[in-house]
Coordinates of C-alpha atoms (C1' of nucleotides) in Angstrom, one line a residue:
Chain U
M1 CA 32.5 17.9 -7.0
K2 CA 36.2 18.7 -6.3
N3 CA 38.9 15.8 -6.7
G4 CA 36.0 13.9 -6.6
Y5 CA 36.6 10.6 -9.4
N6 CA 33.6 11.3 -11.8
I7 CA 33.4 11.1 -15.5
Y8 CA 35.6 13.8 -16.7
T9 CA 38.4 12.0 -14.5
E10 CA 39.0 9.1 -16.6
T11 CA 39.2 11.5 -20.1
L12 CA 41.5 13.8 -17.8
L13 CA 44.0 10.9 -18.4
T14 CA 43.5 9.9 -22.0
L15 CA 44.4 13.3 -23.2
P16 CA 47.3 13.7 -24.7
L17 CA 49.3 15.6 -21.9
F18 CA 48.7 12.6 -19.6
S19 CA 49.8 9.7 -22.1
E20 CA 52.1 7.1 -21.2
L21 CA 52.3 7.8 -17.0
T22 CA 52.9 5.3 -15.3
P23 CA 49.7 4.7 -12.7
H24 CA 50.9 6.1 -9.6
Q25 CA 51.8 9.6 -11.6
S26 CA 48.2 9.5 -12.6
K27 CA 47.1 9.0 -9.6
Q28 CA 48.9 12.0 -8.4
I29 CA 47.6 14.1 -11.6
I30 CA 44.1 13.3 -10.4
S31 CA 44.6 13.9 -6.5
L32 CA 45.8 17.1 -7.7
C33 CA 43.7 18.0 -10.3
K34 CA 39.8 20.0 -9.1
I35 CA 37.0 19.8 -11.9
R36 CA 34.6 22.3 -11.3
N37 CA 31.1 23.5 -13.1
Y38 CA 31.6 27.4 -13.8
K39 CA 29.1 29.7 -15.5
K40 CA 29.1 32.1 -18.4
N41 CA 30.8 35.0 -17.4
E42 CA 33.2 33.8 -14.9
I43 CA 36.1 35.5 -15.1
L44 CA 39.0 32.8 -14.4
F45 CA 42.1 35.3 -13.6
F46 CA 42.9 38.8 -14.5
E47 CA 46.6 39.4 -16.2
G48 CA 49.3 40.2 -14.0
D49 CA 47.4 37.8 -11.1
N50 CA 49.6 36.3 -8.6
Y51 CA 49.9 32.2 -10.5
M52 CA 48.0 29.7 -8.9
G53 CA 48.3 26.9 -11.5
F54 CA 46.7 26.5 -15.1
Y55 CA 43.8 25.0 -16.6
I56 CA 42.1 22.2 -18.8
L57 CA 39.3 23.1 -21.0
L58 CA 36.4 20.1 -20.5
E59 CA 33.2 21.1 -22.5
G60 CA 32.0 24.5 -22.6
S61 CA 34.0 27.5 -24.4
V62 CA 36.7 30.4 -22.6
K63 CA 38.8 33.7 -24.2
I64 CA 41.7 34.5 -23.5
Y65 CA 42.2 38.0 -23.9
K66 CA 43.8 41.2 -23.3
I67 CA 42.8 44.5 -22.6
S68 CA 44.6 47.3 -23.6
F69 CA 45.1 51.2 -21.8
E70 CA 42.0 52.5 -23.7
G71 CA 39.8 49.6 -22.7
K72 CA 40.0 47.7 -25.6
E73 CA 39.5 43.9 -25.5
S74 CA 41.6 41.8 -27.7
I75 CA 41.2 37.7 -27.4
L76 CA 44.3 35.6 -28.4
H77 CA 42.6 32.4 -28.4
L78 CA 39.6 30.8 -28.3
I79 CA 40.2 27.5 -26.5
K80 CA 39.8 24.2 -27.8
Q81 CA 37.9 21.1 -25.9
Y82 CA 41.2 19.2 -23.9
E83 CA 43.4 22.0 -24.8
S84 CA 45.2 23.5 -21.3
F85 CA 45.6 27.5 -20.9
G86 CA 47.7 29.4 -17.9
D87 CA 50.7 27.5 -18.4
V88 CA 53.2 29.7 -19.9
P89 CA 54.0 30.9 -16.0
L90 CA 54.4 27.2 -14.7
F91 CA 57.7 27.7 -16.7
D92 CA 58.8 31.6 -16.3
G93 CA 58.5 32.1 -13.1
G94 CA 55.7 35.2 -13.9
K95 CA 52.2 36.5 -13.2
Y96 CA 49.4 35.6 -15.4
P97 CA 49.9 37.3 -18.6
V98 CA 46.7 37.5 -20.2
N99 CA 42.5 37.4 -18.6
A100 CA 40.8 34.5 -18.7
Q101 CA 37.0 33.8 -19.3
V102 CA 34.7 31.6 -19.5
I103 CA 31.9 32.7 -22.1
A104 CA 29.9 29.4 -22.3
D105 CA 28.7 27.0 -19.5
S106 CA 32.1 25.2 -19.0
V107 CA 33.6 22.1 -17.4
L108 CA 37.4 22.7 -16.2
A109 CA 39.9 20.8 -15.0
F110 CA 42.0 23.2 -12.8
V111 CA 45.9 22.4 -11.5
P112 CA 47.8 23.6 -9.3
H113 CA 51.4 25.3 -10.4
Q114 CA 53.9 24.2 -6.9
E115 CA 52.7 20.6 -6.9
F116 CA 52.8 20.1 -10.8
V117 CA 56.3 21.5 -11.2
E118 CA 57.3 18.8 -8.5
L119 CA 55.6 16.3 -10.1
I120 CA 57.1 16.9 -13.5
K121 CA 60.6 17.8 -13.2
N122 CA 61.3 14.7 -13.0
N123 CA 59.2 13.7 -15.8
S124 CA 60.3 14.5 -19.4
T125 CA 57.5 12.8 -20.7
I126 CA 55.0 14.8 -19.0
C127 CA 57.2 17.6 -20.1
F128 CA 57.2 17.1 -23.7
N129 CA 54.1 16.6 -24.2
I130 CA 53.5 19.8 -22.7
L131 CA 56.6 20.9 -25.4
V132 CA 53.9 19.7 -28.4
G133 CA 50.9 21.8 -27.3
F134 CA 53.7 24.9 -26.9
A135 CA 54.9 24.8 -29.8
K136 CA 51.0 24.2 -31.7
K137 CA 50.2 27.5 -30.0
M138 CA 53.3 28.9 -30.3
R139 CA 52.4 28.4 -34.3
R140 CA 49.1 29.7 -34.5
L141 CA 50.5 32.9 -32.5
T142 CA 53.2 33.8 -35.0
Q143 CA 50.6 33.3 -37.7
K144 CA 47.7 35.6 -35.9
I145 CA 50.8 38.2 -35.4
E146 CA 51.3 37.4 -39.7
E147 CA 47.8 38.6 -40.1
F148 CA 47.5 40.9 -37.5
S149 CA 50.4 42.7 -39.3
T150 CA 50.0 42.2 -42.7
K151 CA 46.2 41.6 -44.1
E152 CA 43.0 43.3 -43.8
I153 CA 40.0 41.8 -42.0
T154 CA 38.1 40.4 -45.1
S155 CA 41.0 38.8 -45.3
R156 CA 41.6 37.8 -41.5
F157 CA 37.7 36.8 -41.3
A158 CA 38.1 34.3 -44.7
R159 CA 40.9 32.7 -43.6
Y160 CA 38.7 32.9 -40.3
L161 CA 36.0 31.1 -42.1
L162 CA 38.1 29.3 -44.3
E163 CA 39.4 27.6 -41.5
E164 CA 36.3 26.7 -39.6
I165 CA 34.7 25.5 -42.3
K166 CA 36.8 22.5 -42.2
K167 CA 36.9 22.1 -38.9
S168 CA 33.8 21.6 -39.6
G169 CA 33.5 19.2 -42.2
T170 CA 30.9 20.8 -44.1
A171 CA 34.3 21.3 -46.1
N172 CA 32.9 18.9 -49.5
L173 CA 29.3 20.0 -49.0
P174 CA 27.7 22.5 -52.1
E175 CA 27.6 25.3 -49.5
P176 CA 29.9 24.6 -46.3
F177 CA 28.8 26.3 -43.4
V178 CA 29.5 27.3 -39.9
K179 CA 28.3 27.6 -37.2
I180 CA 29.3 30.6 -35.1
T181 CA 28.5 29.8 -31.4
I182 CA 30.3 33.4 -29.8
S183 CA 29.1 36.4 -29.9
K184 CA 29.9 39.1 -32.8
K185 CA 31.1 40.9 -30.0
N186 CA 33.7 38.0 -29.5
L187 CA 34.4 37.3 -32.4
A188 CA 35.0 40.9 -33.6
S189 CA 37.2 40.7 -31.0
Y190 CA 39.0 37.4 -32.0
L191 CA 39.6 39.4 -35.7
G192 CA 41.5 42.2 -33.9
T193 CA 38.3 44.9 -35.2
I194 CA 35.4 46.2 -33.5
T195 CA 31.5 45.0 -34.0
D196 CA 30.6 47.7 -36.1
T197 CA 33.5 46.8 -39.0
L198 CA 32.5 43.4 -38.7
S199 CA 28.7 43.9 -39.2
R200 CA 29.4 46.4 -42.2
L201 CA 32.1 43.4 -43.8
L202 CA 28.7 40.6 -42.9
K203 CA 26.8 43.2 -45.5
R204 CA 29.6 43.5 -48.2
L205 CA 30.0 40.2 -48.3
Q206 CA 26.4 38.8 -48.7
N207 CA 26.0 41.6 -51.2
E208 CA 28.6 40.3 -53.8
K209 CA 26.9 36.6 -52.8
I210 CA 29.7 35.1 -51.5
I211 CA 28.1 34.5 -48.0
R212 CA 25.1 34.0 -46.8
V213 CA 23.6 34.6 -42.9
D214 CA 20.9 32.7 -41.4
G215 CA 21.0 33.8 -37.5
K216 CA 24.1 32.6 -36.1
S217 CA 25.3 30.4 -38.8
I218 CA 26.8 31.7 -42.1
F219 CA 26.7 29.6 -45.7
I220 CA 29.7 29.4 -48.6
L221 CA 28.0 30.5 -51.4
D222 CA 31.7 31.5 -53.9
I223 CA 34.4 29.2 -51.9
N224 CA 36.8 30.4 -54.5
K225 CA 36.4 34.1 -54.3
L226 CA 36.3 33.7 -50.5
K227 CA 39.9 31.6 -50.9
A228 CA 40.7 34.9 -53.2
L229 CA 39.9 37.4 -50.3
A230 CA 41.8 34.9 -47.6
R231 CA 45.0 35.6 -49.7
Chain J
M1 CA 85.5 25.3 -37.8
K2 CA 82.9 22.5 -37.9
N3 CA 82.2 20.5 -34.8
G4 CA 85.3 20.9 -33.6
Y5 CA 86.5 22.1 -29.9
N6 CA 86.3 25.9 -29.8
I7 CA 86.6 29.1 -28.0
Y8 CA 82.4 28.6 -28.8
T9 CA 82.3 25.2 -27.8
E10 CA 82.4 25.9 -23.9
T11 CA 80.2 28.8 -24.3
L12 CA 76.8 26.6 -25.4
L13 CA 77.2 24.5 -21.7
T14 CA 76.8 27.1 -20.2
L15 CA 74.0 28.3 -21.5
P16 CA 70.0 27.5 -19.4
L17 CA 69.3 25.2 -22.2
F18 CA 72.4 22.9 -21.8
S19 CA 73.4 23.6 -18.1
E20 CA 72.9 21.0 -16.1
L21 CA 73.9 17.7 -18.3
T22 CA 75.8 15.4 -16.7
P23 CA 79.3 15.5 -18.8
H24 CA 78.4 12.4 -21.2
Q25 CA 75.2 14.5 -22.5
S26 CA 77.6 18.0 -22.3
K27 CA 79.8 15.4 -24.9
Q28 CA 77.0 14.0 -26.8
I29 CA 75.3 17.5 -27.3
I30 CA 78.8 19.4 -28.6
S31 CA 79.2 15.9 -30.5
L32 CA 75.7 17.3 -32.2
C33 CA 76.6 20.5 -32.7
K34 CA 77.6 21.8 -35.7
I35 CA 79.1 25.6 -35.0
R36 CA 79.7 28.0 -38.5
N37 CA 80.5 31.3 -39.2
Y38 CA 77.8 33.3 -41.5
K39 CA 78.0 36.0 -43.3
K40 CA 75.5 38.9 -43.5
N41 CA 72.4 38.4 -45.7
E42 CA 72.8 34.1 -45.3
I43 CA 69.4 33.2 -45.4
L44 CA 69.0 30.3 -42.6
F45 CA 65.7 28.6 -43.5
F46 CA 63.0 29.7 -45.2
E47 CA 59.3 28.7 -44.4
G48 CA 57.9 25.7 -45.5
D49 CA 61.3 23.8 -45.5
N50 CA 61.6 20.5 -45.0
Y51 CA 62.6 20.6 -41.0
M52 CA 66.4 19.9 -40.1
G53 CA 67.2 21.1 -36.7
F54 CA 67.1 24.6 -34.6
Y55 CA 70.2 27.2 -33.9
I56 CA 71.8 29.0 -31.2
L57 CA 72.6 32.5 -32.0
L58 CA 76.2 32.3 -30.2
E59 CA 77.2 36.4 -31.9
G60 CA 75.6 38.8 -34.6
S61 CA 72.2 39.2 -35.5
V62 CA 69.6 37.2 -37.1
K63 CA 65.7 38.5 -38.1
I64 CA 63.0 35.6 -37.8
Y65 CA 59.8 37.0 -40.3
K66 CA 57.3 36.3 -42.9
I67 CA 56.9 37.3 -46.1
S68 CA 52.8 37.9 -47.1
F69 CA 51.2 37.0 -50.6
E70 CA 51.8 40.4 -51.5
G71 CA 55.2 40.2 -50.6
K72 CA 54.7 42.8 -47.7
E73 CA 57.5 41.0 -44.9
S74 CA 57.2 41.0 -41.4
I75 CA 59.9 40.6 -38.2
L76 CA 58.2 38.2 -35.4
H77 CA 61.9 37.9 -33.3
L78 CA 65.3 39.7 -33.5
I79 CA 66.9 37.1 -31.7
K80 CA 69.7 38.1 -29.0
Q81 CA 72.7 36.2 -28.2
Y82 CA 72.5 33.3 -26.9
E83 CA 68.9 32.6 -28.0
S84 CA 67.1 29.8 -30.1
F85 CA 65.2 29.9 -32.9
G86 CA 63.5 26.9 -35.3
D87 CA 63.0 24.9 -32.3
V88 CA 59.4 24.4 -33.0
P89 CA 59.1 21.6 -35.3
L90 CA 61.2 19.7 -32.2
F91 CA 57.4 19.0 -31.1
D92 CA 55.5 19.6 -33.7
G93 CA 56.5 17.5 -36.2
G94 CA 56.0 20.4 -38.8
K95 CA 58.0 22.5 -41.4
Y96 CA 59.7 25.6 -40.7
P97 CA 56.9 28.2 -40.0
V98 CA 58.9 31.3 -40.5
N99 CA 61.9 32.7 -42.7
A100 CA 65.2 33.0 -41.3
Q101 CA 68.6 35.3 -42.4
V102 CA 71.7 37.0 -40.9
I103 CA 71.2 40.4 -40.8
A104 CA 75.2 40.9 -39.5
D105 CA 77.9 38.5 -39.7
S106 CA 77.4 36.1 -37.5
V107 CA 78.1 32.8 -35.1
L108 CA 75.3 30.2 -35.1
A109 CA 75.7 26.7 -33.7
F110 CA 72.7 24.5 -35.7
V111 CA 71.2 21.7 -33.8
P112 CA 70.1 18.5 -35.7
H113 CA 67.3 17.6 -34.7
Q114 CA 66.9 14.1 -35.1
E115 CA 69.7 13.4 -32.9
F116 CA 68.4 16.1 -30.4
V117 CA 65.2 14.3 -30.0
E118 CA 66.6 11.3 -29.0
L119 CA 68.7 12.7 -26.6
I120 CA 66.4 14.4 -24.9
K121 CA 63.3 12.4 -24.7
N122 CA 64.2 11.0 -21.8
N123 CA 66.2 14.2 -19.7
S124 CA 63.7 16.2 -18.1
T125 CA 66.5 18.8 -17.5
I126 CA 67.0 20.2 -21.2
C127 CA 62.8 19.6 -21.5
F128 CA 62.0 21.7 -18.7
N129 CA 64.7 24.2 -19.8
I130 CA 63.4 24.4 -23.3
L131 CA 60.4 24.7 -21.8
V132 CA 61.5 28.5 -19.8
G133 CA 62.7 29.3 -23.6
F134 CA 59.1 28.3 -25.1
A135 CA 57.4 30.4 -22.3
K136 CA 59.2 33.9 -22.3
K137 CA 58.6 33.8 -26.0
M138 CA 55.1 32.7 -26.3
R139 CA 54.4 36.0 -23.8
R140 CA 56.3 37.6 -26.2
L141 CA 54.2 36.7 -28.9
T142 CA 51.0 37.3 -27.1
Q143 CA 52.7 40.6 -26.3
K144 CA 53.1 41.8 -29.6
I145 CA 49.9 40.8 -31.0
E146 CA 48.6 42.8 -28.8
E147 CA 50.2 45.8 -29.6
F148 CA 49.8 44.6 -33.1
S149 CA 45.5 44.8 -32.5
T150 CA 45.1 47.6 -30.5
K151 CA 47.4 49.7 -30.8
E152 CA 48.8 52.1 -33.5
I153 CA 52.7 52.4 -34.4
T154 CA 53.7 56.0 -32.9
S155 CA 52.9 53.7 -29.3
R156 CA 54.6 50.5 -30.2
F157 CA 58.0 52.5 -31.4
A158 CA 58.0 54.2 -28.2
R159 CA 57.5 50.9 -26.6
Y160 CA 60.2 49.6 -28.5
L161 CA 62.0 52.9 -27.6
L162 CA 61.7 52.3 -23.5
E163 CA 62.2 48.9 -23.8
E164 CA 66.3 49.6 -25.8
I165 CA 66.3 52.0 -23.4
K166 CA 66.0 49.4 -20.4
K167 CA 68.5 47.2 -21.7
S168 CA 70.9 49.6 -22.9
G169 CA 71.6 50.8 -19.1
T170 CA 71.4 53.9 -20.3
A171 CA 67.9 54.6 -18.4
N172 CA 68.8 56.7 -15.8
L173 CA 71.1 59.7 -17.6
P174 CA 69.5 62.6 -18.6
E175 CA 69.2 61.6 -22.0
P176 CA 69.6 58.2 -22.1
F177 CA 69.9 56.8 -25.7
V178 CA 68.8 54.0 -28.0
K179 CA 72.0 52.6 -31.0
I180 CA 70.0 51.2 -33.9
T181 CA 72.0 47.8 -34.4
I182 CA 69.4 47.2 -37.6
S183 CA 68.8 48.9 -41.0
K184 CA 65.4 51.2 -41.0
K185 CA 63.8 49.2 -43.2
N186 CA 64.5 45.6 -40.6
L187 CA 62.9 48.1 -38.0
A188 CA 59.9 49.5 -40.0
S189 CA 59.0 45.5 -40.3
Y190 CA 59.4 44.6 -36.8
L191 CA 57.2 47.5 -35.7
G192 CA 54.9 46.2 -38.9
T193 CA 55.3 49.6 -40.7
I194 CA 57.7 50.8 -43.4
T195 CA 60.3 52.8 -43.7
D196 CA 58.0 55.9 -45.0
T197 CA 55.9 55.6 -41.9
L198 CA 58.6 54.8 -39.7
S199 CA 60.6 58.4 -41.7
R200 CA 57.8 60.3 -40.6
L201 CA 57.4 59.3 -37.0
L202 CA 60.7 60.2 -36.0
K203 CA 60.7 63.6 -37.8
R204 CA 57.7 63.9 -36.1
L205 CA 59.0 63.0 -32.7
Q206 CA 61.6 65.0 -33.3
N207 CA 59.7 67.6 -34.1
E208 CA 57.7 67.5 -31.5
K209 CA 61.2 67.3 -28.7
I210 CA 60.8 64.1 -27.6
I211 CA 63.9 62.6 -29.5
R212 CA 66.8 63.5 -31.1
V213 CA 68.6 61.3 -34.0
D214 CA 71.7 61.6 -34.8
G215 CA 73.0 58.6 -37.4
K216 CA 71.9 55.3 -35.5
S217 CA 71.5 57.1 -32.2
I218 CA 68.0 58.1 -31.3
F219 CA 68.4 60.1 -27.8
I220 CA 65.6 60.6 -25.9
L221 CA 64.5 64.2 -24.8
D222 CA 61.0 63.6 -22.5
I223 CA 61.0 60.7 -21.5
N224 CA 57.8 61.3 -19.5
K225 CA 56.0 62.0 -22.9
L226 CA 57.3 58.5 -24.5
K227 CA 55.4 57.2 -21.4
A228 CA 52.6 58.6 -22.8
L229 CA 52.8 57.4 -25.8
A230 CA 53.7 54.0 -24.9
R231 CA 50.3 53.7 -23.4
Chain P
dT1 C1' 87.1 57.1 -57.3
dA2 C1' 83.5 57.0 -60.3
dC3 C1' 79.5 53.8 -60.2
dT4 C1' 75.2 51.0 -59.1
dA5 C1' 72.3 49.8 -56.2
dA6 C1' 70.4 50.2 -51.8
dG7 C1' 68.5 52.7 -48.4
dT8 C1' 65.9 57.0 -46.8
dC9 C1' 63.8 60.6 -47.4
dC10 C1' 59.2 64.2 -48.3
dG11 C1' 55.2 65.7 -50.5
dA12 C1' 50.3 64.3 -52.8
dC13 C1' 47.2 61.3 -53.3
dT14 C1' 44.2 57.6 -51.4
dT15 C1' 41.3 54.4 -48.5
dA16 C1' 40.7 51.2 -45.1
dA17 C1' 38.7 50.6 -40.4
dG18 C1' 37.6 53.5 -36.6
dT19 C1' 34.4 57.3 -33.9
dC20 C1' 30.0 58.5 -32.6
dA21 C1' 25.0 58.5 -32.4
dA22 C1' 21.3 57.0 -32.8
dA23 C1' 18.0 53.4 -34.1
dG24 C1' 16.1 48.8 -34.3
dG25 C1' 16.7 43.4 -32.0
dA26 C1' 16.7 40.3 -29.0
dT27 C1' 17.0 38.5 -24.0
dA28 C1' 16.7 38.2 -19.8
dT29 C1' 14.1 39.7 -15.4
dG30 C1' 11.0 41.2 -12.2
Chain A
dC1 C1' 4.3 41.2 -20.5
dA2 C1' 6.4 45.4 -20.1
dT3 C1' 10.7 47.2 -18.8
dA4 C1' 15.0 47.3 -19.0
dT5 C1' 19.6 46.4 -20.7
dC6 C1' 22.4 44.8 -23.9
dC7 C1' 23.1 43.1 -28.7
dT8 C1' 23.6 44.3 -33.5
dT9 C1' 23.4 47.2 -37.6
dT10 C1' 23.5 51.5 -39.8
dG11 C1' 25.0 56.5 -41.6
dA12 C1' 28.1 60.4 -41.9
dC13 C1' 32.4 61.7 -40.1
dT14 C1' 37.3 61.5 -39.8
dT15 C1' 41.7 60.1 -39.4
dA16 C1' 45.7 57.1 -39.2
dA17 C1' 48.9 54.7 -42.2
dG18 C1' 50.1 53.0 -46.8
dT19 C1' 50.8 54.4 -51.9
dC20 C1' 53.3 56.4 -55.5
dG21 C1' 56.6 59.0 -57.4
dG22 C1' 60.4 61.1 -57.0
dA23 C1' 64.8 62.7 -55.1
dC24 C1' 68.7 62.6 -52.1
dT25 C1' 72.2 59.9 -49.4
dT26 C1' 74.9 56.0 -48.4
dA27 C1' 76.8 51.5 -48.4
dG28 C1' 79.8 48.5 -51.8
dT29 C1' 82.6 47.0 -55.7
dA30 C1' 85.2 47.3 -59.9

DNA sequence: TACTAAGTCCGACTTAAGTCAAAGGATATG
DNA sequence: CATATCCTTTGACTTAAGTCGGACTTAGTA
């Protein structure tokens, strides 16, 4: 499967990152990328590992996380389809700053850094596209820091729900809903808390008739109250 | 003072950001940049303001911060000399994502975005240099999120001190010290807390003979204990 | 020099959320 | 299908850190 022209190779070239390349450059990119399937729970890299290259998520789900000294995990990003990650060390020359683990069966493209850096050093288009990606990521990180430093968990969770509803496209239904595709543990860690607290929070919001939980789905009963909590 | 060739213009061109430019490009940059003095407390931009361009700190001190709905401030960055800020919207086309205020009399270079984007779109060198800057900032943000989500204030403060000692170059003195150049309020906000808590913390660490506070200076009495706290 | 405003410190109180332990559910594996 | 393992929920308890009120100190300006 490695390197081969396959269904994903074409997808890869349509990504914003690689748009507006010459045919020759496209060929180079393709010969560089290693597309591979990964099983749930596989580790891609650990914090501090020597830098090998970055990844692009083509299918599935990946979490980017840190482990504190006490062993507590906190998830910084849940990578979205077609998003790249592990690209920070490309430019500052350091090691991987975080851990990355596949949390559902996935397909990833791996781009080895040496060759890639050579390729882009003289390609302002790709550089600019990467900058766009970085800018978006910085905005999200900035947002997260603000939330972590000023908001309580209830508020962070409310924001998360509102965000997910927007993405799900159910915002205008009488009962907008979110399907949670990750484990409660991962969700808790993403919100900066633990499962115990998340569990209690879900119960409380149900008692207050703000949400209704049905298996992996959360239905919003009172979006205005939810918005008030998100403040 | 605007636009003129002055002592700072040359400095500007030696920055990593603008290194390796052709003389022609250098000239363009200089004609673009507006160098100005700012008085302490002047606001550079507010979150949500329409994007005008980015800044480079030549002299002084600038804080980048957010204000929560409840009015609580949290400082995301304390800009270092020669660092640029307000550069995220250059690439994702949004508004300013944060507030920026000068917290000591300062000299700043302002770079209007329209012209600058035109200039760099075909200049992979500048793009690459900006990417390096972004990568460093992302590392710091990542670090901060981890700290905020897993660490208590004592630990964050200990890390801050160790960091500052390293920068100050007094790490190997019998009593390494840090000179706090910002107000306690700003420091508290940077650490993600309030002055009351910071004040109590300082007192506690003094009682435990880990630090000694003398005016604006903090002397480290027991660096090993401090390192233990930083965990 | 004096007055105002801002910054700092401190004690008493409150509270959100973490810890711990135990019990139920769900899922996977042989 | 039975056992084991992991995931989730729950209650009782603990604690870090925020809130509030007030006093004191420093700095800035008239």
